[in-house]
mmCIF file of C-alpha atoms in Angstrom:
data_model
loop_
_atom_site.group_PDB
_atom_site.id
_atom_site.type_symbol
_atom_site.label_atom_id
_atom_site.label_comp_id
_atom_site.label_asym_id
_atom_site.label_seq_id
_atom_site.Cartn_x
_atom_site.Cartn_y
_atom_site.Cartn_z
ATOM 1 C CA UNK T 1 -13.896 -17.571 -12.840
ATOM 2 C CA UNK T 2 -12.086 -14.238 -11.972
ATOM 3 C CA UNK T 3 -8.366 -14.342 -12.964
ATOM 4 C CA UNK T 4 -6.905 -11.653 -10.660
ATOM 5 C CA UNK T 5 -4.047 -10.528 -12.858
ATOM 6 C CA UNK T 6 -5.186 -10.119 -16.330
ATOM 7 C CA UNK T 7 -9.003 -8.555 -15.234
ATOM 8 C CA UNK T 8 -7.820 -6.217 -12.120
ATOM 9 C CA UNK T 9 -3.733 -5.911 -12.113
ATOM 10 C CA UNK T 10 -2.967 -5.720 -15.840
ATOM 11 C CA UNK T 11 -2.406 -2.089 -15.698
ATOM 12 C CA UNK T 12 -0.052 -2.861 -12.916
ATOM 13 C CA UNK T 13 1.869 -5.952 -14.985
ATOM 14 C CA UNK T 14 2.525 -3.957 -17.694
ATOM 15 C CA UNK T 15 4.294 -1.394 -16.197
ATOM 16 C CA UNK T 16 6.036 -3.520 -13.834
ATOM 17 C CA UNK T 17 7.278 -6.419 -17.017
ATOM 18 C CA UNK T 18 8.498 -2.602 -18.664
ATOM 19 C CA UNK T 19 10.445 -2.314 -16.135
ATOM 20 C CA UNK T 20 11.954 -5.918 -15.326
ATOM 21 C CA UNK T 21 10.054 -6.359 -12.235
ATOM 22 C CA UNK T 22 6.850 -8.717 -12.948
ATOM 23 C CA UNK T 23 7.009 -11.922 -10.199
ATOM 24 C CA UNK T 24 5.843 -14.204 -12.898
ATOM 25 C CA UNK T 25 8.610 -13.744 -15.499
ATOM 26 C CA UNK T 26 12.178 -14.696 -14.644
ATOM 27 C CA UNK T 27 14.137 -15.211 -17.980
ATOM 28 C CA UNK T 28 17.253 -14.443 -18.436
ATOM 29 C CA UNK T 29 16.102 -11.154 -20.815
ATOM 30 C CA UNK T 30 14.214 -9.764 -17.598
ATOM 31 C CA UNK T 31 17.219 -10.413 -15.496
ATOM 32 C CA UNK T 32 18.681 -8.418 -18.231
ATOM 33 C CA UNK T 33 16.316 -5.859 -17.976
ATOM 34 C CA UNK T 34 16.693 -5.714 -14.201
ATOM 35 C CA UNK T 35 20.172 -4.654 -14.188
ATOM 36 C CA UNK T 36 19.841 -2.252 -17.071
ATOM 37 C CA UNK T 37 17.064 -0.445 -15.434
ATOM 38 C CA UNK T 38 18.793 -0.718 -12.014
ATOM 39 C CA UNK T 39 21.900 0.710 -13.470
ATOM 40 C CA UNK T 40 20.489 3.454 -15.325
ATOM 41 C CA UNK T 41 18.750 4.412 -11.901
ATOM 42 C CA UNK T 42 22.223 3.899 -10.053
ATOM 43 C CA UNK T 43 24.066 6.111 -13.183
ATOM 44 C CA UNK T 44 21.078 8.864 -12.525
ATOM 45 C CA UNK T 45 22.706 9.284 -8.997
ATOM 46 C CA UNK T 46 26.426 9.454 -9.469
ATOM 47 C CA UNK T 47 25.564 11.589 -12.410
ATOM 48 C CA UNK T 48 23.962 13.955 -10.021
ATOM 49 C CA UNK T 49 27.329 13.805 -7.646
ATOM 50 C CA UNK T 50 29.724 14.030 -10.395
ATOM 51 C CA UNK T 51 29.356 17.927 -10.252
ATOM 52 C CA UNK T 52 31.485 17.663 -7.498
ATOM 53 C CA UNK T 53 33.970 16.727 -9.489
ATOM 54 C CA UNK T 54 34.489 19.889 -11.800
ATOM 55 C CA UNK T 55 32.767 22.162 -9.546
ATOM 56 C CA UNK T 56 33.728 23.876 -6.365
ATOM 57 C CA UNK T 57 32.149 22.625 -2.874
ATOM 58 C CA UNK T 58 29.783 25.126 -1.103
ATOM 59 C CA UNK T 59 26.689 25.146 1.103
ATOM 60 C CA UNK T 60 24.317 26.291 -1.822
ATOM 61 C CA UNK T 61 25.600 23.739 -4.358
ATOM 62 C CA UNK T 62 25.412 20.692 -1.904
ATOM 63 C CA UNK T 63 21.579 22.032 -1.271
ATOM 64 C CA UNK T 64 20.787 22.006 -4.841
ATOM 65 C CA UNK T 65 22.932 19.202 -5.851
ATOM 66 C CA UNK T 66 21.279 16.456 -3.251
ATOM 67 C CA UNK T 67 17.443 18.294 -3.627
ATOM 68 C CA UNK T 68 17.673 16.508 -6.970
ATOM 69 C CA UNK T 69 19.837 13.516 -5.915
ATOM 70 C CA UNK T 70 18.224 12.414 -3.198
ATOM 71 C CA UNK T 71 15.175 11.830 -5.481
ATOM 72 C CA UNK T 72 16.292 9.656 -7.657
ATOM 73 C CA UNK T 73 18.059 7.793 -4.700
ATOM 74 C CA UNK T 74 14.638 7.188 -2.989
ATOM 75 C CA UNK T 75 13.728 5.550 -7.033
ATOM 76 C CA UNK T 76 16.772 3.333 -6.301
ATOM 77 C CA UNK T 77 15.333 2.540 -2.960
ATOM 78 C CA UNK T 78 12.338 1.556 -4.502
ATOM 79 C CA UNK T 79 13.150 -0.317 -7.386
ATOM 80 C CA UNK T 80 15.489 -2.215 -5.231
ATOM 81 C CA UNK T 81 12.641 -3.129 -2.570
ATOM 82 C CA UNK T 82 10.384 -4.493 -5.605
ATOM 83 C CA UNK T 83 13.261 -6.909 -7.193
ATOM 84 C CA UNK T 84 14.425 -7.950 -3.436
ATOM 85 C CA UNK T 85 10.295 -8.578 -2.987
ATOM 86 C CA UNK T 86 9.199 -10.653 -5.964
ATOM 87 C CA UNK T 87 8.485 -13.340 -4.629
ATOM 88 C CA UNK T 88 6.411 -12.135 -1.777
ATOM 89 C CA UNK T 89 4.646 -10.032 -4.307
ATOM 90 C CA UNK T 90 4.025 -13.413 -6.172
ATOM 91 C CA UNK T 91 2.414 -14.711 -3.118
ATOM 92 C CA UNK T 92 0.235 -11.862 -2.252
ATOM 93 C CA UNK T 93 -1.231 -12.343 -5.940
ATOM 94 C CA UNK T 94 -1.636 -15.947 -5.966
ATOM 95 C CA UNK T 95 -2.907 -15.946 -2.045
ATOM 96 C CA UNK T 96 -5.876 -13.140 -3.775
ATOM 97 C CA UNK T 97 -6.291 -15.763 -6.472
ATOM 98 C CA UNK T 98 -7.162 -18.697 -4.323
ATOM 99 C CA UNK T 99 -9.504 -16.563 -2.646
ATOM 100 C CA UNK T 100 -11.162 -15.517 -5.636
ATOM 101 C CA UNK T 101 -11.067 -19.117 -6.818
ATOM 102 C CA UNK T 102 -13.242 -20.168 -3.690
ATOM 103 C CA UNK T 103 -15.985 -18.120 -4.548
ATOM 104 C CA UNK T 104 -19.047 -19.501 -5.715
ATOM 105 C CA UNK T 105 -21.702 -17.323 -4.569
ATOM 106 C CA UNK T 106 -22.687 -14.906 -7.685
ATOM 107 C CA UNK T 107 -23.036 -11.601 -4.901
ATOM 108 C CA UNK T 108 -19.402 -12.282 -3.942
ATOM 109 C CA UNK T 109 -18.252 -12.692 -7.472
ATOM 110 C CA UNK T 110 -19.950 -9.220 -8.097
ATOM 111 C CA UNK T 111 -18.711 -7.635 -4.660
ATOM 112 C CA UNK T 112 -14.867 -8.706 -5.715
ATOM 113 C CA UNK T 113 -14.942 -7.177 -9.859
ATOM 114 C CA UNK T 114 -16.185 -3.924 -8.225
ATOM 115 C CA UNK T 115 -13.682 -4.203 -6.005
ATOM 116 C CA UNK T 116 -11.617 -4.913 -8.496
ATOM 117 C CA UNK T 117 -12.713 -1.585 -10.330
ATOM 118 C CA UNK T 118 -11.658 0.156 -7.300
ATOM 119 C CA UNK T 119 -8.387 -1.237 -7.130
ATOM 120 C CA UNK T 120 -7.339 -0.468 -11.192
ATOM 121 C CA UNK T 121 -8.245 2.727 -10.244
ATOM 122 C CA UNK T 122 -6.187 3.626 -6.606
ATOM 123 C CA UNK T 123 -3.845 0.260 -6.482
ATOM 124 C CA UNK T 124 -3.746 0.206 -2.702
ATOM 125 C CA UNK T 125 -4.350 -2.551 -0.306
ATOM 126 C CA UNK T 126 -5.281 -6.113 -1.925
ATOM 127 C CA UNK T 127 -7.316 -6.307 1.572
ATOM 128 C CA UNK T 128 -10.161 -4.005 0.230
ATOM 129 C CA UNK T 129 -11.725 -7.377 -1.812
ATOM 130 C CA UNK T 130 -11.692 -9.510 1.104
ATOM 131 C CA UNK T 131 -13.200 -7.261 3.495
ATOM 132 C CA UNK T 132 -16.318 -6.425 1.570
ATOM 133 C CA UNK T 133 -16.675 -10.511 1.003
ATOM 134 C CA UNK T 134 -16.401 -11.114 5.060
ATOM 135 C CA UNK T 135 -19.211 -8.503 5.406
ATOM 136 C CA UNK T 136 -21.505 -10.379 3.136
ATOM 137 C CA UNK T 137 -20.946 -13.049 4.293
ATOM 138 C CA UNK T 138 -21.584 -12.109 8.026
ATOM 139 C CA UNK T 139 -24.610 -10.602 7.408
ATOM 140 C CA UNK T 140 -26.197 -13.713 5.154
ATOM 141 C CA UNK T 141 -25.308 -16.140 7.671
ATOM 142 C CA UNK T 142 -27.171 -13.846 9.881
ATOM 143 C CA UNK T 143 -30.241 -13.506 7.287
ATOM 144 C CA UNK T 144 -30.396 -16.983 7.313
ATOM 145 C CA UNK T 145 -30.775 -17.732 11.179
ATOM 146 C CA UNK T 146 -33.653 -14.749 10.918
ATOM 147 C CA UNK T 147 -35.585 -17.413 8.178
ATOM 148 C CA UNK T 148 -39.104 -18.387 9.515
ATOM 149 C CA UNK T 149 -38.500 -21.987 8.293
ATOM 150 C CA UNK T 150 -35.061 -22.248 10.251
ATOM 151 C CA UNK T 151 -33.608 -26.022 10.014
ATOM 152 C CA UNK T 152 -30.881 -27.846 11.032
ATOM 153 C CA UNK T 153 -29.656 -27.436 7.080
ATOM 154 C CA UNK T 154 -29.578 -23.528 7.565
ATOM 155 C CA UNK T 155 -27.911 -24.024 11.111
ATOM 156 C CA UNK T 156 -24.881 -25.381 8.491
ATOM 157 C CA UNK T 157 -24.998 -23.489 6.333
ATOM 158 C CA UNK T 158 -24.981 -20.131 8.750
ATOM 159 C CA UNK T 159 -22.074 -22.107 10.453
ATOM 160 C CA UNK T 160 -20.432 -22.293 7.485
ATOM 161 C CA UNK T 161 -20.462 -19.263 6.262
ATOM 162 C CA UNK T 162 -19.197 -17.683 10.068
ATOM 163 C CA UNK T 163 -16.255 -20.053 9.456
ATOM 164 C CA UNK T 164 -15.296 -18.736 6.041
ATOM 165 C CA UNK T 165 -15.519 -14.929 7.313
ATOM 166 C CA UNK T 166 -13.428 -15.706 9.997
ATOM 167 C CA UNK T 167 -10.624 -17.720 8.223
ATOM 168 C CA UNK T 168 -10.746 -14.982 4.899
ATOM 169 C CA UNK T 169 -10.552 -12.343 7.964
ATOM 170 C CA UNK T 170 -7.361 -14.766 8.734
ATOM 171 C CA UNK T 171 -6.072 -14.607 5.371
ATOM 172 C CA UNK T 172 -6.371 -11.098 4.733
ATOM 173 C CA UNK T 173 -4.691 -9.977 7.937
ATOM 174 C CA UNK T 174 -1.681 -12.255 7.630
ATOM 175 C CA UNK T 175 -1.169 -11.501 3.492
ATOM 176 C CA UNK T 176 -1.229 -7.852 4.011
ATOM 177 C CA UNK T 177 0.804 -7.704 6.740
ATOM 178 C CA UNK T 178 3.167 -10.225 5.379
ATOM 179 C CA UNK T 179 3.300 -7.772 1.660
ATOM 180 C CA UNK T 180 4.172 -4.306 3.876
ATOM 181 C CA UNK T 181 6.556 -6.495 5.842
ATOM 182 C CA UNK T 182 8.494 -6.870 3.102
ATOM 183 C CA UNK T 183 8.923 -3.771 2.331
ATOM 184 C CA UNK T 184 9.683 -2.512 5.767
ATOM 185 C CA UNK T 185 12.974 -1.224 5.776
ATOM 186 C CA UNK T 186 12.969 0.305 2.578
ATOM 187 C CA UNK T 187 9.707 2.241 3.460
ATOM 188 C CA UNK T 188 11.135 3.330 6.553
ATOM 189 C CA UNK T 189 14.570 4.569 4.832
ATOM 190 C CA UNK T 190 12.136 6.338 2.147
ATOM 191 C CA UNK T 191 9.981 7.978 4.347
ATOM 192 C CA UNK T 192 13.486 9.686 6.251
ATOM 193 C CA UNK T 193 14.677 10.629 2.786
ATOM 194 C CA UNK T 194 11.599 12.635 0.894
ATOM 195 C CA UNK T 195 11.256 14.673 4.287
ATOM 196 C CA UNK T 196 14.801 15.718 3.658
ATOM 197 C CA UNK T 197 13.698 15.968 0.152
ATOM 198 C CA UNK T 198 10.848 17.918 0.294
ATOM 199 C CA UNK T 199 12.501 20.092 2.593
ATOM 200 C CA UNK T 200 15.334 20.673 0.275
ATOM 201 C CA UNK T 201 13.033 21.345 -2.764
ATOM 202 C CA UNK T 202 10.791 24.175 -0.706
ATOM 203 C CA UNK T 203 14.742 25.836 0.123
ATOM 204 C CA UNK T 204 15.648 26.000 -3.614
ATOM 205 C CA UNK T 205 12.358 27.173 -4.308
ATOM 206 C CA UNK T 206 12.569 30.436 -2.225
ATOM 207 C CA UNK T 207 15.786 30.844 -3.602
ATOM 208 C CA UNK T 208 15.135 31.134 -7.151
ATOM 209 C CA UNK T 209 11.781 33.225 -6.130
ATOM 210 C CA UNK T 210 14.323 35.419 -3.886
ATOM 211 C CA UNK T 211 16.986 35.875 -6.554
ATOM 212 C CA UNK T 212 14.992 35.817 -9.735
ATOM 213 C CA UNK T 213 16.684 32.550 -11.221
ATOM 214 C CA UNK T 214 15.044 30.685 -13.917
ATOM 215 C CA UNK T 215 11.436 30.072 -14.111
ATOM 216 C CA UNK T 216 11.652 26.701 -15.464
ATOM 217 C CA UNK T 217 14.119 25.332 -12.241
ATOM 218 C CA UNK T 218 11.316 26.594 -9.969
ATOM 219 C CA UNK T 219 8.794 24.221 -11.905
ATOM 220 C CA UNK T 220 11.585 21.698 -12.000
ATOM 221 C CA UNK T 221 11.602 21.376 -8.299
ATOM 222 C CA UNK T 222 7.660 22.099 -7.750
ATOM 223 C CA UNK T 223 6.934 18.831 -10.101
ATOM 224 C CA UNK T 224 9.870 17.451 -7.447
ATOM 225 C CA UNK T 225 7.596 18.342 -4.536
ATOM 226 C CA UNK T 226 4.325 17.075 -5.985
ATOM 227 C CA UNK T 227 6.092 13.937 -6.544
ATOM 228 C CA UNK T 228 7.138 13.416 -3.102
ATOM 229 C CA UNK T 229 3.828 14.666 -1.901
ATOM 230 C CA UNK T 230 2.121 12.101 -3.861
ATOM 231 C CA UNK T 231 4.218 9.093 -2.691
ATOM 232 C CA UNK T 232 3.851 9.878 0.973
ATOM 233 C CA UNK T 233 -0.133 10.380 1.008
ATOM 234 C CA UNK T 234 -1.012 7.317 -1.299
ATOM 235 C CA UNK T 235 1.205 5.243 1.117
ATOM 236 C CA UNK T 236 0.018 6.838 4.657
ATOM 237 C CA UNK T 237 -3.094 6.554 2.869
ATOM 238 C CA UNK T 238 -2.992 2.731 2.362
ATOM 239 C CA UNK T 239 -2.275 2.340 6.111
ATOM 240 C CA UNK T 240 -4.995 4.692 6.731
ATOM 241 C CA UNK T 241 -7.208 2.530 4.686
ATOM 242 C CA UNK T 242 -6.022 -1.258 6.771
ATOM 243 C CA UNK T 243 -7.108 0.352 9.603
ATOM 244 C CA UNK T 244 -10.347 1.882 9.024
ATOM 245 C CA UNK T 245 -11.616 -1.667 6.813
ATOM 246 C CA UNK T 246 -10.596 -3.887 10.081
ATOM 247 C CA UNK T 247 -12.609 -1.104 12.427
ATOM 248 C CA UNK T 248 -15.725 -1.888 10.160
ATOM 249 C CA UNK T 249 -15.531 -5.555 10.217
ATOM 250 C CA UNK T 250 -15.862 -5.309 13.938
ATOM 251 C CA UNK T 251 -18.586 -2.086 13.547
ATOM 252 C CA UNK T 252 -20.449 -4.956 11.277
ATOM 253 C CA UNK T 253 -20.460 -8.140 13.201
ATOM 254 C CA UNK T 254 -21.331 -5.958 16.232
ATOM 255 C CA UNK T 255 -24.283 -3.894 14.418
ATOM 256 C CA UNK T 256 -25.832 -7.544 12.992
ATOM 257 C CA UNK T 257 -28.244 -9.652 15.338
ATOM 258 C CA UNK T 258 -25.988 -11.823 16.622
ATOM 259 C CA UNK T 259 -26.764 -12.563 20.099
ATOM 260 C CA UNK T 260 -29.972 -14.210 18.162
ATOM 261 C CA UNK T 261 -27.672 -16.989 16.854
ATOM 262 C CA UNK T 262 -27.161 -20.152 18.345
ATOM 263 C CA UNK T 263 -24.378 -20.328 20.904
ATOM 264 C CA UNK T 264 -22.102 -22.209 19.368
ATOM 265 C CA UNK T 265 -22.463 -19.719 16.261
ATOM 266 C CA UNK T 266 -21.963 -16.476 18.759
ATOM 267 C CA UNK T 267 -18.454 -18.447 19.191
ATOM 268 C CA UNK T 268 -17.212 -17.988 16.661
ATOM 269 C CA UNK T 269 -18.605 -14.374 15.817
ATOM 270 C CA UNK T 270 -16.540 -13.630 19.068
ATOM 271 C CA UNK T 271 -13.452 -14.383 17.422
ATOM 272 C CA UNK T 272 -13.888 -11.526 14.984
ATOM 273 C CA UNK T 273 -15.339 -9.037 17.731
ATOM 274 C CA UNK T 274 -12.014 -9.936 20.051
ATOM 275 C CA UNK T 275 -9.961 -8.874 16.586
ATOM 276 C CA UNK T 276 -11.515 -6.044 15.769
ATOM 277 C CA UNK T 277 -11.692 -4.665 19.343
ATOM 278 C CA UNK T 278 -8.043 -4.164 19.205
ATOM 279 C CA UNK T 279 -6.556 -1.485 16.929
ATOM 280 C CA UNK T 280 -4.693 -2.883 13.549
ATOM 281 C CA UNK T 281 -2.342 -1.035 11.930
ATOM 282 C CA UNK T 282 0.967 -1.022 9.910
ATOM 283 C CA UNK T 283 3.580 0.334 11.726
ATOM 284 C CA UNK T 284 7.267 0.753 9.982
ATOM 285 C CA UNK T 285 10.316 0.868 12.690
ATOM 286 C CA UNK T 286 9.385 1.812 16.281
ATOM 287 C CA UNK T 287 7.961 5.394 15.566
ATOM 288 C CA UNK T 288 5.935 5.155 12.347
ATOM 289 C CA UNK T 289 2.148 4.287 11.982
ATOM 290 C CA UNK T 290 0.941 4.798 8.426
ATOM 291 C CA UNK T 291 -1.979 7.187 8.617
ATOM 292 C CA UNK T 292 -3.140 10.320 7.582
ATOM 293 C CA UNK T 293 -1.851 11.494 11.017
ATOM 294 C CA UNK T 294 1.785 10.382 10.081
ATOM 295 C CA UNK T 295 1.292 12.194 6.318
ATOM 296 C CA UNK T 296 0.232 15.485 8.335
ATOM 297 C CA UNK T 297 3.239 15.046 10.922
ATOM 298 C CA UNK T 298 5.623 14.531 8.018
ATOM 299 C CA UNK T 299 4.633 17.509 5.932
ATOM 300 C CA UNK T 300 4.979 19.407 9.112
ATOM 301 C CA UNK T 301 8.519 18.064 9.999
ATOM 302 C CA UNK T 302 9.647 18.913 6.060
ATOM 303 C CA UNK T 303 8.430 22.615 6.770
ATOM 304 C CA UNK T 304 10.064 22.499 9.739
ATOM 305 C CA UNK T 305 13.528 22.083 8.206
ATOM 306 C CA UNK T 306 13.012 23.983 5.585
ATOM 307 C CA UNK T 307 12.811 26.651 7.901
ATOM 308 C CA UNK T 308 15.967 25.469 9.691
ATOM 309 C CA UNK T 309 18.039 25.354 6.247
ATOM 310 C CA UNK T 310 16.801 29.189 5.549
ATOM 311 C CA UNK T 311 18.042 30.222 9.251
ATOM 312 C CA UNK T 312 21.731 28.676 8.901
ATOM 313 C CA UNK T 313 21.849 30.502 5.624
ATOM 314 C CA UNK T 314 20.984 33.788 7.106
#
């Protein structure tokens, strides 16, 4: 038996109980922790602002005051998203454990630890483990309608395993989409913010390069960039990934013999070919596809105001 959280998330529980935000552990010391950590993050913010405070307001220092703000805003963001989306993180993992629990077949226990490998490694999409198993599974059922000896027993059993593919295709599709729904808004709101971010980063940059300031500011807001960098391509990167895995399930079930199958069999196959015909992807808001197109459009957008911030300051 695979246990999902303790073989291929632990990496991910323990950094998530650090911080308060584990599904599976509501006591009143994690509540606790919560609103520390969440008020530390807040204090990080109005620290920031406070400069404001004691120090005259001008152009330069607004740039350089919200280049570092804005950061940790987009962690308050963030941290916020994950409390407000315990439970439905709780429900992706448990949803991934009933799948895993259904397995019986030793190939598809093997298919889901590498998978698993994969995942302690990137932390994605939970979706990569369930597409491998639906190709497997496509293709034996087809292996076993091209047996010499075909029967009415391996008629079943190909039947059978169709109907799985099709209703873990099912589960996959509406888990994932259900997990990124949840985090919708605040993905959206982050996505605004580390453009502006970025862009303000790459402006204090040239200015400590143009005036000489101090070397270690300059690495300060390079680490800034890399950060921002980082978060944007892993996440455009996960979309990327949902839509190429649901273009090779139909590449799959189109490539294997299945116009040899019986008709009732070529059914159901058609449910999965009328699926994958038609283009699956996350989208956040009305204008935002995750993709590596969207990454590339977004690092061209934050270059594109940096250039506009260097302009009004000539």
């Amino acid at each position: 038996m695979i246990c999902i959280v303790t073989q291929h998330f632990n990496l991910n529980r323990i950094c998530l109980m650090l911080i308060g935000l584990w599904p599976y552990e509501c006591s009143k010391l994690v509540r606790f922790q919560t609103f520390f950590c969440f008020t530390i993050l807040i204090s990080s913010v109005v620290y920031q602002l406070a400069v404001f405070i004691s120090e005259d307001c001008t152009i330069n220092l607004i740039l350089k005051v919200f280049s570092i703000a804005l950061l940790f805003f987009m962690y308050v963001i963030e941290y916020n998203s994950f409390r407000i989306n315990r439970q439905i993180i709780k429900w992706s993992l448990d949803q991934l454990q009933h799948i895993c629990d259904e397995l019986k077949d030793e190939k598809e226990i093997d298919i889901m630890k590498k998978c698993g490998d994969d995942t302690r490694r990137y932390t994605i999409l939970l979706i990569r483990k369930r597409i491998y198993i639906i190709y497997y599974r496509i293709e034996k059922a087809i292996a076993i309608n091209m047996l010499k000896n075909s029967s009415l027993e391996n008629e079943f059993m190909m039947y059978r395993e169709i109907i799985h593919a099709v209703d873990i295709h099912r589960k996959a599709m509406k888990s994932t989409i259900l997990f990124f729904s949840g985090f919708q808004r605040s993905r959206f709101i982050l996505l605004i913010i580390g453009v502006l971010t970025l862009s303000l980063n790459f402006y204090e940059i040239s200015e400590i390069i143009s005036y000489g300031r101090d070397i270690y500011d300059c690495l300060f807001h390079f680490l800034i960039i890399i950060d921002i960098f980082a978060y944007v391509f892993l996440f455009n990167y996960a979309g990327q990934e949902f839509t190429d895995h649901n273009e090779h399930i139909f590449t799959t079930v189109y490539n294997v013999q299945w116009y040899v199958t019986p008709i009732h069999v070529q059914k159901l196959i058609l449910f999965l070919l009328q699926r994958g015909n038609k283009t699956v992807s996350l989208n956040f808001g009305i204008v935002f596809v995750l993709s590596m197109e969207l990454f590339a459009a977004l690092a061209k957008a934050s270059i594109s105001y940096f250039t506009v911030v260097c302009s009004m300051q000539l």
